[in-house]
Structure formats: C-alpha cells, structure tokens
Amino acid sequence: MPAAVPVLSVVVPMYDEEDVLPIFFERMHPLLDSLGISYEVVAVDDGSRDATATLLTETVKTWPQLRLVRLLRNSGHQAALSAGFRRARGEYLVSIDADLQDPPEVIAELLAAARDQDVDVVYGVRSDRSSDTWAKRTTARMYYRLMCRLVGREIPFDAGDFRLVSRRVVDAVNALPEDGRVFRLVIPWLGFPSTAIRYVRAERAAGVTKYTLRKRLGLAFDSVTAFSAAPLRLATWLGLLGGLVSCAVVVGALVIKLAGRSIPGWTSTVLAVAVIGAIQLLCLGLLGEYVARLFQSSQKRPQFLVGYDSLEDPGHHTYAEALESSDPEQR
Ligand code: UDP
Ligand code: MG
C-alpha cells in the first residue's frame, strides 16, 4: 500500500473543476516528474457535482502519484485545505489552486527557497493582480489591510493560499483545535521562520470562479471573528457613544423643558429610541456572532467528512463503483 513518505505533497482543493482538470494534469504531471523528488498530489475533491471525480479516478490509473481524497459534501475551500493538511504525508506541503492561476512552475522555486534559506514557510506573493477585476483587487486590498490590523502580525500582503510549508507547520496546524480556520491568517500567526517568492498570478485557465460572493464574505467574516475581539470592542465603543448621545438628548430635553419651551417632543423621542435601539441591536448582534461561534465549536462537529481516499483503495475502483457496489465485502 502506501509507499515511503514522499518529499513533497501538493494539495489541490477542487470544486466543480472539470473544465480545467485536463489542462491541470497536462501541465502538472511532467512538471512534478521533472523535480526529481518523490511526491504525491493530494487532490481534495470538495464534493464536486460535475465530472471532477470521474476525471480524477481516471487519471489516478495512469498517474500513480495522484491521490484522490473526496469529501462527502461541499465544505468550502478552507475546509478542503484542512482535509488536505490532515491527509498529506510529505515532508513539505504545497497548497495550490486547481485553476492554474498560481503557476505550478513556481513550486520548484518555493522548494528551493525553503531548502536554501532553511525556513518553514514560503509564501507565494502576487506581484501583479492585473488579471483580476477592479472590484476583486479593491476588496482584496481592503481585506489584507483589515487583517494586518486585526491579527496584529505581519501578514504578507497579497499572499493567497499558494504557499509551501514544512512538516513542522503541517503538524502545528493540524494540532490547532479551532474549526473554520483561515489558512492565510493562521500560518503567519503561528510565526514559523518564513520567506516569500513573488510570482505573477495568471488568469483562470478554464471554467469560472468557484468563490461566490457569499463564500468570499464568509471567509472575511471567519477571518475577523477568528482572530480578533475587535468587533466586540467596537460594540463597546458604540455603546459608550450611544450612552453619551442619549445623555446629551436627556440634558437637552430637560433644558428645553425648564426653559418652558417644551413642545410635544415627538421628534426627539423617536430619534432617541431609534438611535439607542439601533446601537443595542448592533451590540446584541455582535455578541450573538461570538456566542454562535462558541456554540458551533462546542458542538465539535466535523468540518469535513472524507468519503474516499485513493491511497486506501489500491485497486483504484472508481468512487462511483465503490458507492454502487452493494456487496459488503467489496466496500
Ligand atoms: N474551491 C473549493 N471549494 C469551494 C470553492 C472553491 O475547493 O467551495 C477551490 C477551487 O476549485 C479552486 C480554489 O478553491 O481550486 C480557488 O477557487 P477559485 O479559483 O474559484 O477562486 P478565485 O481564484 O476566483 O478566488
Ligand atoms: Mg482561482
């Protein structure tokens, strides 16, 4: 069964990537072979609904280093990465997108940097984002600014999820108890010695983005709540501000009343109620978010469920066959 531990594990999360996979294999296979080291490609199929699983199981037959790990359902990019981190066996681990936006040729540079400079993390940093849309560049910039502030550590600007980490880092990440981890924050936060390699981010080779606005917002939200109590503090400040405003309103109302110029204070009442109500709701909402996080992590539900790993299936039955097989002895 499993051969000796490979030097390099390449973790590739993929969700509905049938369009890009043939190009991906064509470019990745010769490239990794040419590195002259033992490797495995851990393709984490994040519950794809298209032909991704079929393409993978077909290719596993002709590319023994390719390994298919299939999650039972779509769990999201970061969860798929978590699954890859758990399952990968290599001394070094490179995470890369399936859409060839991160040039696989850079993997050799990442590896060389890690070995020459004896560091545990090598970030791939985008030196040019001109292939991204204006809206995406702007939101990305805002995201990194905010994150540097919240995490309170140097986060490599414009570094995504294309990076190399050593086994030490993989083990440290796997040992973290938290769910919903955001790799691009957790890894700088761990603080292992690191360096960065610049590369030009290409356009998606085929297919469309699998990161919907909803998933993007979810990532931003996870990033903030996972690393910082700042929103809670914001709630406190807003609450204080609201308190001051309502004090001023009360004093003002009293002054007007004492001056005998009091008119039925409909406007001020409504204003005060609205302002205070809004602030209270906001604070409650923020508290609720953290309570919800506590609740979720106290449930200890698995973040992903692995349905299939080709490493445990030496005959390379396809995933579909394994599911269809009603013979319990074959399962
Ligand atoms: N991805 C995933 N699960 C998801 C969404 C995305 O595994 O729910 C994978 C996707 O297949 C790709 C990587 O995450 O390999 C990055 O996604 P994408 O290229 O669509 O994002 P973008 O580059 O547009 O930010
Ligand atoms: Mg992409």
mmCIF file with all atom_site columns, N, CA and C in Angstrom, residues 283-316:
data_model
loop_
_atom_site.group_PDB
_atom_site.id
_atom_site.type_symbol
_atom_site.label_atom_id
_atom_site.label_alt_id
_atom_site.label_comp_id
_atom_site.label_asym_id
_atom_site.label_entity_id
_atom_site.label_seq_id
_atom_site.pdbx_PDB_ins_code
_atom_site.Cartn_x
_atom_site.Cartn_y
_atom_site.Cartn_z
_atom_site.occupancy
_atom_site.B_iso_or_equiv
_atom_site.pdbx_formal_charge
_atom_site.auth_seq_id
_atom_site.auth_comp_id
_atom_site.auth_asym_id
_atom_site.auth_atom_id
_atom_site.pdbx_PDB_model_num
ATOM 1   N N  . CYS A 1 283 ? -25.017 45.804 19.019 1.00 0.00 ? 283 CYS A N  1
ATOM 2   C CA . CYS A 1 283 ? -24.189 45.151 20.044 1.00 0.00 ? 283 CYS A CA 1
ATOM 3   C C  . CYS A 1 283 ? -24.662 43.731 20.303 1.00 0.00 ? 283 CYS A C  1
ATOM 4   N N  . LEU A 1 284 ? -25.968 43.585 20.363 1.00 0.00 ? 284 LEU A N  1
ATOM 5   C CA . LEU A 1 284 ? -26.515 42.246 20.579 1.00 0.00 ? 284 LEU A CA 1
ATOM 6   C C  . LEU A 1 284 ? -26.133 41.318 19.445 1.00 0.00 ? 284 LEU A C  1
ATOM 7   N N  . GLY A 1 285 ? -26.212 41.865 18.238 1.00 0.00 ? 285 GLY A N  1
ATOM 8   C CA . GLY A 1 285 ? -25.870 41.061 17.070 1.00 0.00 ? 285 GLY A CA 1
ATOM 9   C C  . GLY A 1 285 ? -24.430 40.590 17.133 1.00 0.00 ? 285 GLY A C  1
ATOM 10  N N  . LEU A 1 286 ? -23.548 41.492 17.499 1.00 0.00 ? 286 LEU A N  1
ATOM 11  C CA . LEU A 1 286 ? -22.128 41.143 17.568 1.00 0.00 ? 286 LEU A CA 1
ATOM 12  C C  . LEU A 1 286 ? -21.885 40.092 18.643 1.00 0.00 ? 286 LEU A C  1
ATOM 13  N N  . LEU A 1 287 ? -22.505 40.304 19.786 1.00 0.00 ? 287 LEU A N  1
ATOM 14  C CA . LEU A 1 287 ? -22.387 39.292 20.850 1.00 0.00 ? 287 LEU A CA 1
ATOM 15  C C  . LEU A 1 287 ? -22.870 37.951 20.334 1.00 0.00 ? 287 LEU A C  1
ATOM 16  N N  . GLY A 1 288 ? -23.996 38.012 19.646 1.00 0.00 ? 288 GLY A N  1
ATOM 17  C CA . GLY A 1 288 ? -24.587 36.787 19.107 1.00 0.00 ? 288 GLY A CA 1
ATOM 18  C C  . GLY A 1 288 ? -23.622 36.052 18.198 1.00 0.00 ? 288 GLY A C  1
ATOM 19  N N  . GLU A 1 289 ? -22.870 36.815 17.390 1.00 0.00 ? 289 GLU A N  1
ATOM 20  C CA . GLU A 1 289 ? -21.929 36.169 16.478 1.00 0.00 ? 289 GLU A CA 1
ATOM 21  C C  . GLU A 1 289 ? -20.875 35.359 17.237 1.00 0.00 ? 289 GLU A C  1
ATOM 22  N N  . TYR A 1 290 ? -20.380 35.948 18.296 1.00 0.00 ? 290 TYR A N  1
ATOM 23  C CA . TYR A 1 290 ? -19.355 35.233 19.078 1.00 0.00 ? 290 TYR A CA 1
ATOM 24  C C  . TYR A 1 290 ? -19.969 34.056 19.830 1.00 0.00 ? 290 TYR A C  1
ATOM 25  N N  . VAL A 1 291 ? -21.160 34.262 20.362 1.00 0.00 ? 291 VAL A N  1
ATOM 26  C CA . VAL A 1 291 ? -21.827 33.152 21.046 1.00 0.00 ? 291 VAL A CA 1
ATOM 27  C C  . VAL A 1 291 ? -22.074 32.020 20.052 1.00 0.00 ? 291 VAL A C  1
ATOM 28  N N  . ALA A 1 292 ? -22.455 32.387 18.839 1.00 0.00 ? 292 ALA A N  1
ATOM 29  C CA . ALA A 1 292 ? -22.702 31.368 17.821 1.00 0.00 ? 292 ALA A CA 1
ATOM 30  C C  . ALA A 1 292 ? -21.423 30.592 17.527 1.00 0.00 ? 292 ALA A C  1
ATOM 31  N N  . ARG A 1 293 ? -20.305 31.303 17.474 1.00 0.00 ? 293 ARG A N  1
ATOM 32  C CA . ARG A 1 293 ? -19.019 30.635 17.248 1.00 0.00 ? 293 ARG A CA 1
ATOM 33  C C  . ARG A 1 293 ? -18.692 29.664 18.370 1.00 0.00 ? 293 ARG A C  1
ATOM 34  N N  . LEU A 1 294 ? -18.911 30.131 19.605 1.00 0.00 ? 294 LEU A N  1
ATOM 35  C CA . LEU A 1 294 ? -18.673 29.260 20.758 1.00 0.00 ? 294 LEU A CA 1
ATOM 36  C C  . LEU A 1 294 ? -19.556 28.026 20.678 1.00 0.00 ? 294 LEU A C  1
ATOM 37  N N  . PHE A 1 295 ? -20.799 28.266 20.340 1.00 0.00 ? 295 PHE A N  1
ATOM 38  C CA . PHE A 1 295 ? -21.773 27.188 20.237 1.00 0.00 ? 295 PHE A CA 1
ATOM 39  C C  . PHE A 1 295 ? -21.328 26.171 19.190 1.00 0.00 ? 295 PHE A C  1
ATOM 40  N N  . GLN A 1 296 ? -20.937 26.708 18.024 1.00 0.00 ? 296 GLN A N  1
ATOM 41  C CA . GLN A 1 296 ? -20.525 25.805 16.954 1.00 0.00 ? 296 GLN A CA 1
ATOM 42  C C  . GLN A 1 296 ? -19.310 24.986 17.353 1.00 0.00 ? 296 GLN A C  1
ATOM 43  N N  . SER A 1 297 ? -18.328 25.649 17.972 1.00 0.00 ? 297 SER A N  1
ATOM 44  C CA . SER A 1 297 ? -17.122 24.874 18.277 1.00 0.00 ? 297 SER A CA 1
ATOM 45  C C  . SER A 1 297 ? -17.372 23.939 19.449 1.00 0.00 ? 297 SER A C  1
ATOM 46  N N  . SER A 1 298 ? -18.338 24.277 20.312 1.00 0.00 ? 298 SER A N  1
ATOM 47  C CA . SER A 1 298 ? -18.609 23.359 21.420 1.00 0.00 ? 298 SER A CA 1
ATOM 48  C C  . SER A 1 298 ? -19.347 22.118 20.921 1.00 0.00 ? 298 SER A C  1
ATOM 49  N N  . GLN A 1 299 ? -20.011 22.259 19.784 1.00 0.00 ? 299 GLN A N  1
ATOM 50  C CA . GLN A 1 299 ? -20.675 21.070 19.220 1.00 0.00 ? 299 GLN A CA 1
ATOM 51  C C  . GLN A 1 299 ? -19.666 20.068 18.683 1.00 0.00 ? 299 GLN A C  1
ATOM 52  N N  . LYS A 1 300 ? -18.467 20.572 18.319 1.00 0.00 ? 300 LYS A N  1
ATOM 53  C CA . LYS A 1 300 ? -17.393 19.726 17.797 1.00 0.00 ? 300 LYS A CA 1
ATOM 54  C C  . LYS A 1 300 ? -17.845 18.883 16.616 1.00 0.00 ? 300 LYS A C  1
ATOM 55  N N  . ARG A 1 301 ? -18.622 19.489 15.761 1.00 0.00 ? 301 ARG A N  1
ATOM 56  C CA . ARG A 1 301 ? -19.000 18.763 14.546 1.00 0.00 ? 301 ARG A CA 1
ATOM 57  C C  . ARG A 1 301 ? -17.833 18.776 13.587 1.00 0.00 ? 301 ARG A C  1
ATOM 58  N N  . PRO A 1 302 ? -17.643 17.692 12.848 1.00 0.00 ? 302 PRO A N  1
ATOM 59  C CA . PRO A 1 302 ? -16.515 17.696 11.915 1.00 0.00 ? 302 PRO A CA 1
ATOM 60  C C  . PRO A 1 302 ? -16.731 18.742 10.826 1.00 0.00 ? 302 PRO A C  1
ATOM 61  N N  . GLN A 1 303 ? -15.630 19.384 10.463 1.00 0.00 ? 303 GLN A N  1
ATOM 62  C CA . GLN A 1 303 ? -15.724 20.444 9.476  1.00 0.00 ? 303 GLN A CA 1
ATOM 63  C C  . GLN A 1 303 ? -15.841 19.863 8.068  1.00 0.00 ? 303 GLN A C  1
ATOM 64  N N  . PHE A 1 304 ? -15.314 18.659 7.905  1.00 0.00 ? 304 PHE A N  1
ATOM 65  C CA . PHE A 1 304 ? -15.429 17.976 6.618  1.00 0.00 ? 304 PHE A CA 1
ATOM 66  C C  . PHE A 1 304 ? -15.477 16.484 6.889  1.00 0.00 ? 304 PHE A C  1
ATOM 67  N N  . LEU A 1 305 ? -15.994 15.735 5.953  1.00 0.00 ? 305 LEU A N  1
ATOM 68  C CA . LEU A 1 305 ? -16.026 14.286 6.081  1.00 0.00 ? 305 LEU A CA 1
ATOM 69  C C  . LEU A 1 305 ? -15.414 13.686 4.828  1.00 0.00 ? 305 LEU A C  1
ATOM 70  N N  . VAL A 1 306 ? -14.389 12.869 5.026  1.00 0.00 ? 306 VAL A N  1
ATOM 71  C CA . VAL A 1 306 ? -13.734 12.266 3.874  1.00 0.00 ? 306 VAL A CA 1
ATOM 72  C C  . VAL A 1 306 ? -14.526 11.034 3.459  1.00 0.00 ? 306 VAL A C  1
ATOM 73  N N  . GLY A 1 307 ? -14.928 10.991 2.183  1.00 0.00 ? 307 GLY A N  1
ATOM 74  C CA . GLY A 1 307 ? -15.703 9.854  1.697  1.00 0.00 ? 307 GLY A CA 1
ATOM 75  C C  . GLY A 1 307 ? -14.839 8.822  1.016  1.00 0.00 ? 307 GLY A C  1
ATOM 76  N N  . TYR A 1 308 ? -13.696 9.259  0.504  1.00 0.00 ? 308 TYR A N  1
ATOM 77  C CA . TYR A 1 308 ? -12.883 8.357  -0.295 1.00 0.00 ? 308 TYR A CA 1
ATOM 78  C C  . TYR A 1 308 ? -11.458 8.856  -0.359 1.00 0.00 ? 308 TYR A C  1
ATOM 79  N N  . ASP A 1 309 ? -10.505 7.961  -0.276 1.00 0.00 ? 309 ASP A N  1
ATOM 80  C CA . ASP A 1 309 ? -9.100  8.331  -0.436 1.00 0.00 ? 309 ASP A CA 1
ATOM 81  C C  . ASP A 1 309 ? -8.468  7.241  -1.278 1.00 0.00 ? 309 ASP A C  1
ATOM 82  N N  . SER A 1 310 ? -7.982  7.599  -2.443 1.00 0.00 ? 310 SER A N  1
ATOM 83  C CA . SER A 1 310 ? -7.494  6.563  -3.362 1.00 0.00 ? 310 SER A CA 1
ATOM 84  C C  . SER A 1 310 ? -6.301  5.807  -2.792 1.00 0.00 ? 310 SER A C  1
ATOM 85  N N  . LEU A 1 311 ? -5.635  6.404  -1.814 1.00 0.00 ? 311 LEU A N  1
ATOM 86  C CA . LEU A 1 311 ? -4.496  5.729  -1.194 1.00 0.00 ? 311 LEU A CA 1
ATOM 87  C C  . LEU A 1 311 ? -4.941  4.463  -0.464 1.00 0.00 ? 311 LEU A C  1
ATOM 88  N N  . GLU A 1 312 ? -6.198  4.503  0.022  1.00 0.00 ? 312 GLU A N  1
ATOM 89  C CA . GLU A 1 312 ? -6.722  3.349  0.753  1.00 0.00 ? 312 GLU A CA 1
ATOM 90  C C  . GLU A 1 312 ? -7.443  2.386  -0.186 1.00 0.00 ? 312 GLU A C  1
ATOM 91  N N  . ASP A 1 313 ? -7.315  2.598  -1.472 1.00 0.00 ? 313 ASP A N  1
ATOM 92  C CA . ASP A 1 313 ? -8.048  1.819  -2.461 1.00 0.00 ? 313 ASP A CA 1
ATOM 93  C C  . ASP A 1 313 ? -7.067  1.404  -3.549 1.00 0.00 ? 313 ASP A C  1
ATOM 94  N N  . PRO A 1 314 ? -6.201  0.413  -3.224 1.00 0.00 ? 314 PRO A N  1
ATOM 95  C CA . PRO A 1 314 ? -5.103  0.109  -4.144 1.00 0.00 ? 314 PRO A CA 1
ATOM 96  C C  . PRO A 1 314 ? -5.579  -0.339 -5.521 1.00 0.00 ? 314 PRO A C  1
ATOM 97  N N  . GLY A 1 315 ? -6.761  -0.956 -5.625 1.00 0.00 ? 315 GLY A N  1
ATOM 98  C CA . GLY A 1 315 ? -7.242  -1.421 -6.918 1.00 0.00 ? 315 GLY A CA 1
ATOM 99  C C  . GLY A 1 315 ? -7.759  -0.289 -7.787 1.00 0.00 ? 315 GLY A C  1
ATOM 100 N N  . HIS A 1 316 ? -7.833  0.920  -7.209 1.00 0.00 ? 316 HIS A N  1
ATOM 101 C CA . HIS A 1 316 ? -8.371  2.084  -7.899 1.00 0.00 ? 316 HIS A CA 1
ATOM 102 C C  . HIS A 1 316 ? -9.749  1.845  -8.480 1.00 0.00 ? 316 HIS A C  1
#
